CSV table of C-alpha atoms and ligand atoms in Angstrom, one decimal:
chain,number,residue,atom,x,y,z
A,88,UNK,CA,-5.4,9.0,43.2
A,89,UNK,CA,-5.7,12.8,42.7
A,90,UNK,CA,-6.7,13.7,39.2
A,91,UNK,CA,-6.1,17.2,37.9
A,92,UNK,CA,-8.2,19.0,35.3
A,93,UNK,CA,-6.8,18.4,31.8
A,94,UNK,CA,-5.7,21.4,29.8
A,95,UNK,CA,-7.3,22.3,26.4
A,96,UNK,CA,-4.1,21.9,24.2
A,97,UNK,CA,-1.4,19.4,24.2
A,98,UNK,CA,1.8,18.2,22.6
A,99,UNK,CA,1.5,15.6,19.8
A,100,UNK,CA,3.6,13.9,17.1
A,101,UNK,CA,1.8,14.6,13.8
A,102,UNK,CA,2.4,12.8,10.5
A,103,UNK,CA,2.3,15.0,7.5
A,104,UNK,CA,2.2,14.0,3.8
A,105,UNK,CA,2.1,10.3,4.3
A,106,UNK,CA,4.0,8.6,1.5
A,107,UNK,CA,7.7,8.5,0.4
A,108,UNK,CA,8.3,12.1,1.6
A,109,UNK,CA,6.4,12.0,4.9
A,110,UNK,CA,7.4,14.1,7.9
A,111,UNK,CA,6.6,13.9,11.6
A,112,UNK,CA,6.5,17.1,13.5
A,113,UNK,CA,6.0,17.7,17.2
A,114,UNK,CA,3.3,20.3,17.8
A,115,UNK,CA,2.2,21.9,21.0
A,116,UNK,CA,-1.3,23.0,20.1
A,117,UNK,CA,-3.2,19.8,19.4
A,118,UNK,CA,-6.7,20.0,20.9
A,119,UNK,CA,-7.8,17.8,23.8
A,120,UNK,CA,-11.4,16.7,23.4
A,121,UNK,CA,-13.9,15.7,26.1
A,122,UNK,CA,-15.0,12.0,26.3
A,123,UNK,CA,-18.3,11.0,24.8
A,124,UNK,CA,-20.8,8.8,26.7
A,125,UNK,CA,-18.8,5.5,26.5
A,126,UNK,CA,-15.4,7.1,26.4
A,127,UNK,CA,-12.6,8.0,28.8
A,128,UNK,CA,-9.8,10.6,28.6
A,129,UNK,CA,-6.4,9.2,29.5
A,130,UNK,CA,-3.3,11.1,30.4
A,131,UNK,CA,-0.6,9.0,28.7
A,132,UNK,CA,2.8,8.3,30.3
A,133,UNK,CA,4.4,6.4,27.4
A,134,UNK,CA,3.8,4.8,24.1
A,135,UNK,CA,5.5,1.9,22.3
A,136,UNK,CA,6.3,2.3,18.6
A,137,UNK,CA,5.0,-0.5,16.5
A,138,UNK,CA,6.6,-1.6,13.2
A,139,UNK,CA,3.1,-1.4,11.6
A,140,UNK,CA,3.4,2.4,11.9
A,141,UNK,CA,5.4,2.2,8.7
A,142,UNK,CA,2.1,1.6,7.0
A,143,UNK,CA,0.7,4.8,8.3
A,144,UNK,CA,3.7,7.1,7.5
A,145,UNK,CA,4.1,5.5,4.1
A,146,UNK,CA,0.5,6.0,3.3
A,147,UNK,CA,-0.4,2.3,2.7
A,148,UNK,CA,-3.9,3.0,3.9
A,149,UNK,CA,-5.7,5.9,5.5
A,150,UNK,CA,-4.5,6.6,9.1
A,151,UNK,CA,-5.0,9.4,11.6
A,152,UNK,CA,-2.2,12.0,11.6
A,153,UNK,CA,-1.6,11.1,15.2
A,154,UNK,CA,-0.4,7.5,15.2
A,155,UNK,CA,0.7,5.1,18.0
A,156,UNK,CA,-1.3,2.2,19.5
A,157,UNK,CA,0.6,0.9,22.5
A,158,UNK,CA,-0.1,3.6,25.1
A,159,UNK,CA,-0.2,3.4,28.9
A,160,UNK,CA,-1.7,6.1,31.1
A,161,UNK,CA,-4.2,7.1,33.8
A,162,UNK,CA,-7.9,7.9,33.3
A,163,UNK,CA,-8.5,11.6,34.1
A,164,UNK,CA,-12.1,12.0,32.8
A,165,UNK,CA,-15.0,9.6,31.9
A,166,UNK,CA,-18.2,10.0,29.8
A,167,UNK,CA,-21.7,9.8,31.2
A,168,UNK,CA,-22.1,6.0,30.6
A,169,UNK,CA,-18.7,5.1,32.1
A,170,UNK,CA,-18.4,4.1,35.8
A,171,UNK,CA,-16.6,6.7,37.8
A,172,UNK,CA,-14.6,3.9,39.4
A,173,UNK,CA,-12.4,4.0,36.2
A,174,UNK,CA,-11.1,7.4,37.3
A,175,UNK,CA,-7.5,7.3,38.3
A,176,UNK,CA,-7.1,3.7,37.0
A,177,UNK,CA,-4.0,2.7,35.0
A,178,UNK,CA,-5.0,1.6,31.6
A,179,UNK,CA,-3.6,0.5,28.2
A,180,UNK,CA,-4.5,1.4,24.7
A,181,UNK,CA,-4.4,-1.4,22.1
A,182,UNK,CA,-4.8,-1.4,18.3
A,183,UNK,CA,-8.5,-2.2,18.8
A,184,UNK,CA,-10.4,1.0,19.7
A,185,UNK,CA,-13.8,-0.6,19.5
A,186,UNK,CA,-15.9,-3.1,17.6
A,187,UNK,CA,-19.6,-3.3,16.6
A,188,UNK,CA,-20.3,-6.0,19.3
A,189,UNK,CA,-23.2,-7.3,17.1
A,190,UNK,CA,-21.8,-9.1,14.1
A,191,UNK,CA,-21.3,-12.9,14.1
A,192,UNK,CA,-17.5,-12.4,14.7
A,193,UNK,CA,-18.1,-10.1,17.7
A,194,UNK,CA,-20.7,-12.5,19.1
A,195,UNK,CA,-18.0,-15.2,19.2
A,196,UNK,CA,-15.8,-12.8,21.2
A,197,UNK,CA,-13.4,-12.1,18.3
A,198,UNK,CA,-13.8,-8.3,18.5
A,199,UNK,CA,-10.3,-7.9,17.0
A,200,UNK,CA,-11.5,-9.5,13.8
A,201,UNK,CA,-14.8,-7.4,13.5
A,202,UNK,CA,-15.2,-6.0,10.0
A,203,UNK,CA,-16.5,-2.8,11.6
A,204,UNK,CA,-13.8,-2.4,14.1
A,205,UNK,CA,-12.2,1.0,14.7
A,206,UNK,CA,-8.5,1.3,15.4
A,207,UNK,CA,-6.3,3.5,17.5
A,208,UNK,CA,-4.1,5.7,15.4
A,209,UNK,CA,-6.3,4.9,12.3
A,210,UNK,CA,-9.9,5.9,12.8
A,211,UNK,CA,-9.2,7.9,16.0
A,212,UNK,CA,-6.1,9.7,17.1
A,213,UNK,CA,-3.4,7.5,18.5
A,214,UNK,CA,-1.1,7.5,21.6
A,215,UNK,CA,1.7,9.7,20.4
A,216,UNK,CA,0.2,12.6,22.3
A,217,UNK,CA,-0.3,13.6,25.9
A,218,UNK,CA,-4.0,12.9,26.2
A,219,UNK,CA,-6.0,10.3,24.3
A,220,UNK,CA,-9.6,9.4,24.1
A,221,UNK,CA,-10.4,5.7,24.6
A,222,UNK,CA,-13.6,3.6,24.3
A,223,UNK,CA,-13.8,2.6,27.9
A,224,UNK,CA,-15.4,-0.7,27.0
A,225,UNK,CA,-12.3,-1.8,25.2
A,226,UNK,CA,-9.6,-0.4,27.5
A,227,UNK,CA,-7.2,-2.8,29.2
A,228,UNK,CA,-6.8,-2.4,32.9
A,229,UNK,CA,-3.1,-2.8,33.9
A,230,UNK,CA,-2.3,-4.9,37.0
A,231,UNK,CA,0.2,-3.6,39.5
A,232,UNK,CA,3.7,-4.8,39.6
A,233,UNK,CA,4.7,-3.8,36.1
A,234,UNK,CA,6.2,-0.4,35.0
A,235,UNK,CA,4.4,1.5,32.3
A,236,UNK,CA,7.3,1.1,29.8
A,237,UNK,CA,7.3,-2.6,30.2
A,238,UNK,CA,3.5,-2.8,29.7
A,239,UNK,CA,3.5,-0.8,26.5
A,240,UNK,CA,5.1,-3.4,24.2
A,241,UNK,CA,2.7,-6.1,25.5
A,242,UNK,CA,-0.3,-4.2,24.3
A,243,UNK,CA,0.3,-4.8,20.6
A,244,UNK,CA,3.6,-6.7,20.1
A,245,UNK,CA,3.0,-9.1,22.9
A,246,UNK,CA,-0.7,-9.5,22.2
A,247,UNK,CA,-0.1,-10.1,18.5
A,248,UNK,CA,2.3,-13.0,19.3
A,249,UNK,CA,0.1,-14.4,22.0
A,250,UNK,CA,-2.8,-14.4,19.5
A,251,UNK,CA,-0.7,-15.9,16.7
A,252,UNK,CA,0.6,-18.7,18.9
A,253,UNK,CA,-2.9,-19.4,20.2
A,254,UNK,CA,-3.9,-20.6,16.7
A,255,UNK,CA,-1.6,-23.6,17.0
A,256,UNK,CA,-2.8,-24.5,20.5
A,257,UNK,CA,-4.1,-28.1,20.2
A,258,UNK,CA,-2.1,-28.6,16.9
A,259,UNK,CA,1.4,-28.5,18.5
A,260,UNK,CA,2.7,-30.1,21.6
A,261,UNK,CA,5.5,-29.3,24.0
A,262,UNK,CA,8.8,-30.2,22.3
A,263,UNK,CA,7.5,-29.5,18.8
A,264,UNK,CA,9.5,-27.2,16.5
A,265,UNK,CA,8.5,-23.7,15.6
A,266,UNK,CA,10.3,-21.2,13.5
A,267,UNK,CA,9.9,-17.5,14.3
A,268,UNK,CA,11.3,-15.1,11.7
A,269,UNK,CA,12.0,-11.5,12.7
A,270,UNK,CA,12.9,-12.9,16.2
A,271,UNK,CA,15.0,-9.9,17.4
A,272,UNK,CA,12.3,-7.3,16.8
A,273,UNK,CA,9.5,-6.0,19.1
A,274,UNK,CA,7.1,-8.8,18.2
A,275,UNK,CA,9.6,-11.5,17.5
A,276,UNK,CA,11.4,-11.6,20.8
A,277,UNK,CA,8.1,-11.8,22.7
A,278,UNK,CA,6.9,-14.5,20.4
A,279,UNK,CA,10.1,-16.5,21.2
A,280,UNK,CA,9.5,-16.0,24.9
A,281,UNK,CA,5.9,-17.2,24.7
A,282,UNK,CA,6.7,-20.1,22.5
A,283,UNK,CA,9.6,-21.4,24.5
A,284,UNK,CA,8.7,-20.4,28.1
A,285,UNK,CA,5.0,-20.8,28.1
A,286,UNK,CA,4.2,-23.3,25.3
A,287,UNK,CA,7.5,-25.2,25.7
A,288,UNK,CA,8.1,-25.5,22.0
A,289,UNK,CA,11.6,-25.8,20.6
A,290,UNK,CA,12.2,-22.4,18.9
A,291,UNK,CA,14.4,-21.7,15.8
A,292,UNK,CA,14.8,-18.0,15.6
A,293,UNK,CA,15.6,-16.2,12.3
A,294,UNK,CA,16.9,-12.6,12.1
A,295,UNK,CA,20.2,-10.9,11.4
A,296,UNK,CA,23.1,-9.5,13.4
A,297,UNK,CA,24.7,-10.2,16.7
A,298,UNK,CA,22.4,-8.1,18.9
A,299,UNK,CA,19.3,-9.7,17.5
A,300,UNK,CA,20.9,-13.1,17.9
A,301,UNK,CA,21.7,-12.4,21.5
A,302,UNK,CA,18.1,-11.2,22.2
A,303,UNK,CA,16.6,-14.2,20.4
A,304,UNK,CA,18.7,-16.7,22.4
A,305,UNK,CA,18.2,-15.0,25.7
A,306,UNK,CA,14.4,-15.0,25.0
A,307,UNK,CA,14.5,-18.8,24.8
A,308,UNK,CA,15.4,-19.8,21.2
A,309,UNK,CA,17.3,-23.0,21.0
A,310,UNK,CA,18.9,-22.1,17.7
A,311,UNK,CA,19.5,-18.7,15.9
A,312,UNK,CA,19.9,-18.6,12.1
A,313,UNK,CA,21.2,-15.4,10.4
A,314,UNK,CA,19.3,-15.1,7.2
A,315,UNK,CA,22.0,-12.8,5.8
A,316,UNK,CA,24.7,-15.5,5.8
A,317,UNK,CA,23.1,-18.9,6.3
A,318,UNK,CA,20.9,-21.2,4.1
A,319,UNK,CA,18.0,-21.0,6.5
A,320,UNK,CA,15.7,-23.6,4.9
A,321,UNK,CA,18.5,-26.2,4.7
A,322,UNK,CA,19.5,-25.6,8.3
A,323,UNK,CA,15.9,-25.9,9.5
A,324,UNK,CA,15.6,-29.2,7.7
A,325,UNK,CA,18.8,-30.5,9.2
A,326,UNK,CA,17.7,-29.5,12.7
A,327,UNK,CA,14.1,-30.8,12.5
A,328,UNK,CA,14.6,-33.7,10.1
A,329,UNK,CA,11.2,-33.1,8.4
A,330,UNK,CA,10.8,-29.3,8.8
A,331,UNK,CA,9.3,-27.4,11.7
A,332,UNK,CA,5.7,-28.1,12.9
A,333,UNK,CA,4.9,-24.4,12.4
A,334,UNK,CA,6.3,-21.0,11.6
A,335,UNK,CA,5.2,-17.5,12.4
A,336,UNK,CA,6.1,-15.0,9.7
A,337,UNK,CA,6.7,-11.7,11.6
A,338,UNK,CA,8.5,-9.5,9.0
A,339,UNK,CA,6.3,-7.8,6.5
A,340,UNK,CA,8.5,-8.8,3.6
A,341,UNK,CA,8.0,-10.9,0.5
A,342,UNK,CA,11.2,-12.8,1.2
A,343,UNK,CA,10.0,-14.0,4.6
A,344,UNK,CA,6.7,-15.1,3.2
A,345,UNK,CA,8.4,-16.8,0.3
A,346,UNK,CA,10.6,-18.8,2.6
A,347,UNK,CA,7.8,-20.0,5.0
A,348,UNK,CA,6.6,-23.1,3.1
A,349,UNK,CA,10.2,-24.4,2.9
A,350,UNK,CA,10.5,-24.2,6.7
A,351,UNK,CA,7.6,-26.5,7.7
A,352,UNK,CA,6.9,-30.2,7.4
A,353,UNK,CA,3.9,-31.6,5.6
A,354,UNK,CA,0.7,-30.8,7.6
A,355,UNK,CA,2.7,-27.8,8.9
A,356,UNK,CA,1.2,-24.4,9.9
A,357,UNK,CA,2.2,-21.1,8.5
A,358,UNK,CA,0.9,-18.1,10.5
A,359,UNK,CA,1.1,-14.7,8.8
A,360,UNK,CA,1.5,-11.7,11.1
A,361,UNK,CA,3.6,-9.2,9.3
A,362,UNK,CA,1.9,-6.4,7.3
A,363,UNK,CA,3.7,-5.8,4.0
A,364,UNK,CA,2.7,-3.3,1.3
A,365,UNK,CA,-0.8,-4.0,0.1
A,366,UNK,CA,0.3,-5.4,-3.3
A,367,UNK,CA,2.4,-8.2,-1.8
A,368,UNK,CA,0.4,-11.5,-2.0
A,369,UNK,CA,1.2,-14.8,-0.5
A,370,UNK,CA,3.8,-16.4,-2.8
A,371,UNK,CA,2.9,-20.1,-2.5
A,372,UNK,CA,2.1,-22.8,-5.0
A,373,UNK,CA,-1.5,-23.9,-4.7
A,374,UNK,CA,-0.6,-27.4,-5.7
A,375,UNK,CA,2.1,-27.7,-3.1
A,376,UNK,CA,-0.2,-26.2,-0.5
A,377,UNK,CA,-2.8,-28.9,-1.3
A,378,UNK,CA,-0.4,-31.8,-1.7
A,379,UNK,CA,1.5,-31.1,1.5
A,380,UNK,CA,-1.6,-30.4,3.5
A,381,UNK,CA,-0.4,-27.0,4.7
A,382,UNK,CA,-2.5,-24.7,6.8
A,383,UNK,CA,-1.9,-21.0,6.1
A,384,UNK,CA,-3.5,-18.7,8.6
A,385,UNK,CA,-3.7,-14.9,9.1
A,386,UNK,CA,-3.6,-13.5,12.6
A,387,UNK,CA,-4.0,-9.9,13.9
A,388,UNK,CA,-3.5,-8.9,17.5
A,389,UNK,CA,-5.5,-11.0,20.0
A,390,UNK,CA,-8.4,-11.2,22.5
A,391,UNK,CA,-8.8,-9.4,25.8
A,392,UNK,CA,-8.6,-12.8,27.5
A,393,UNK,CA,-5.2,-13.3,25.9
A,394,UNK,CA,-4.2,-9.8,26.9
A,395,UNK,CA,-5.1,-10.5,30.6
A,396,UNK,CA,-3.1,-13.8,30.5
A,397,UNK,CA,-0.1,-12.1,29.0
A,398,UNK,CA,0.0,-9.3,31.5
A,399,UNK,CA,-0.2,-11.9,34.3
A,400,UNK,CA,2.8,-13.8,32.8
A,401,UNK,CA,4.7,-10.5,32.8
A,402,UNK,CA,3.8,-9.9,36.4
A,403,UNK,CA,5.1,-13.4,37.2
A,404,UNK,CA,8.4,-12.6,35.4
A,405,UNK,CA,7.8,-15.3,32.7
A,406,UNK,CA,7.6,-12.7,29.9
A,407,UNK,CA,10.2,-10.0,30.0
A,408,UNK,CA,9.9,-7.4,27.2
A,409,UNK,CA,13.2,-6.0,26.0
A,410,UNK,CA,12.5,-2.2,26.0
A,411,UNK,CA,14.6,0.8,25.1
A,412,UNK,CA,13.2,4.1,26.4
A,413,UNK,CA,13.5,7.3,24.4
A,414,UNK,CA,12.2,10.8,24.8
A,415,UNK,CA,9.1,12.0,23.0
A,416,UNK,CA,11.2,14.2,20.7
A,417,UNK,CA,13.0,11.1,19.4
A,418,UNK,CA,9.8,9.9,17.8
A,419,UNK,CA,10.5,11.0,14.2
A,420,UNK,CA,14.0,9.5,14.3
A,421,UNK,CA,12.7,6.2,15.8
A,422,UNK,CA,10.1,5.7,13.0
A,423,UNK,CA,13.0,6.1,10.5
A,424,UNK,CA,15.0,3.5,12.3
A,425,UNK,CA,12.0,1.1,12.5
A,426,UNK,CA,11.6,1.5,8.7
A,427,UNK,CA,15.2,0.3,8.4
A,428,UNK,CA,14.8,-2.5,10.9
A,429,UNK,CA,17.4,-1.0,13.1
A,430,UNK,CA,15.5,-1.2,16.4
A,431,UNK,CA,16.3,-4.1,18.8
A,432,UNK,CA,13.3,-5.3,20.8
A,433,UNK,CA,10.8,-2.5,21.4
A,434,UNK,CA,11.3,1.3,21.4
A,435,UNK,CA,9.1,3.1,23.9
A,436,UNK,CA,8.8,6.9,24.1
A,437,UNK,CA,8.1,8.8,27.3
A,438,UNK,CA,5.2,11.1,26.9
A,439,UNK,CA,5.9,14.6,28.4
B,189,ZN,ZN1,1.1,-2.7,16.5
B,190,ZN,ZN1,-18.5,-6.8,15.0
């Protein structure tokens, strides 16, 4: 593939004044840097917009002014320690930029739980720009047969759900019940697909509104419950007799976390994925947790092996992300919509 020399300046979406009055402006003079020894420069074609960007714009932590961590593009330059065979390859950016590779967690292969990890759009500029620097050792190579805009949501949303569901491999069996809240969003609908189509669980999807209902059911949910106008806990108990075997809490809300223990049976599994404001703690009775033998588990993104498997499932047509494509200039408006939970499936912007 022919690779042209990158320019010195580029377009980027830049977050200013993170907090309640944040703004996102589109600039045309953001610098393009050269890759360091282990790095690669990637010309991006598109970027998914993850719900967790709300944390960045709202200032619930320190993030890079250039956010985005679901980018797809082509390698246009590599550092001195990177094989030149990477040039021209189609690659994906994930939340994990790199990890120490030396701690006990990394040595087990769980780079995405390394305490020294760096993240795309947090410690280094993200994917809402034309060119982005990657640590070549942690890039995902994209198989052929998938369009860039379909790949983007798999890099964070899909991987996060694959990682979350992997925690109950060996605990649940085909035919067991799992409740996925936030089922019509970017993560949720992919979680429903993996749970129903790959793991063969019976899925109860929770979200609100007709469009999210339709997406949840077409993704493989057996039942959809609208939390705005149904007694969800009562309905789950009726459907499952004792409660579900597990639930994945996708929304970063206190209400969703609060409801989780009432959705599962004794010895059930609660997997926390959503990222609420930092001062929101798990609202669960310690006594009930002990008496009922519940397992509560946190989960963040997933491993490279899970990423590879998920991309292959997409190539085979088993996993089919629901994507709506927007232009780059729509980025500020899209982030506002994500804050209000108004995005169905995943929003992906085309990078100019
Ligand atoms: Zn994300
Ligand atoms: Zn480490």
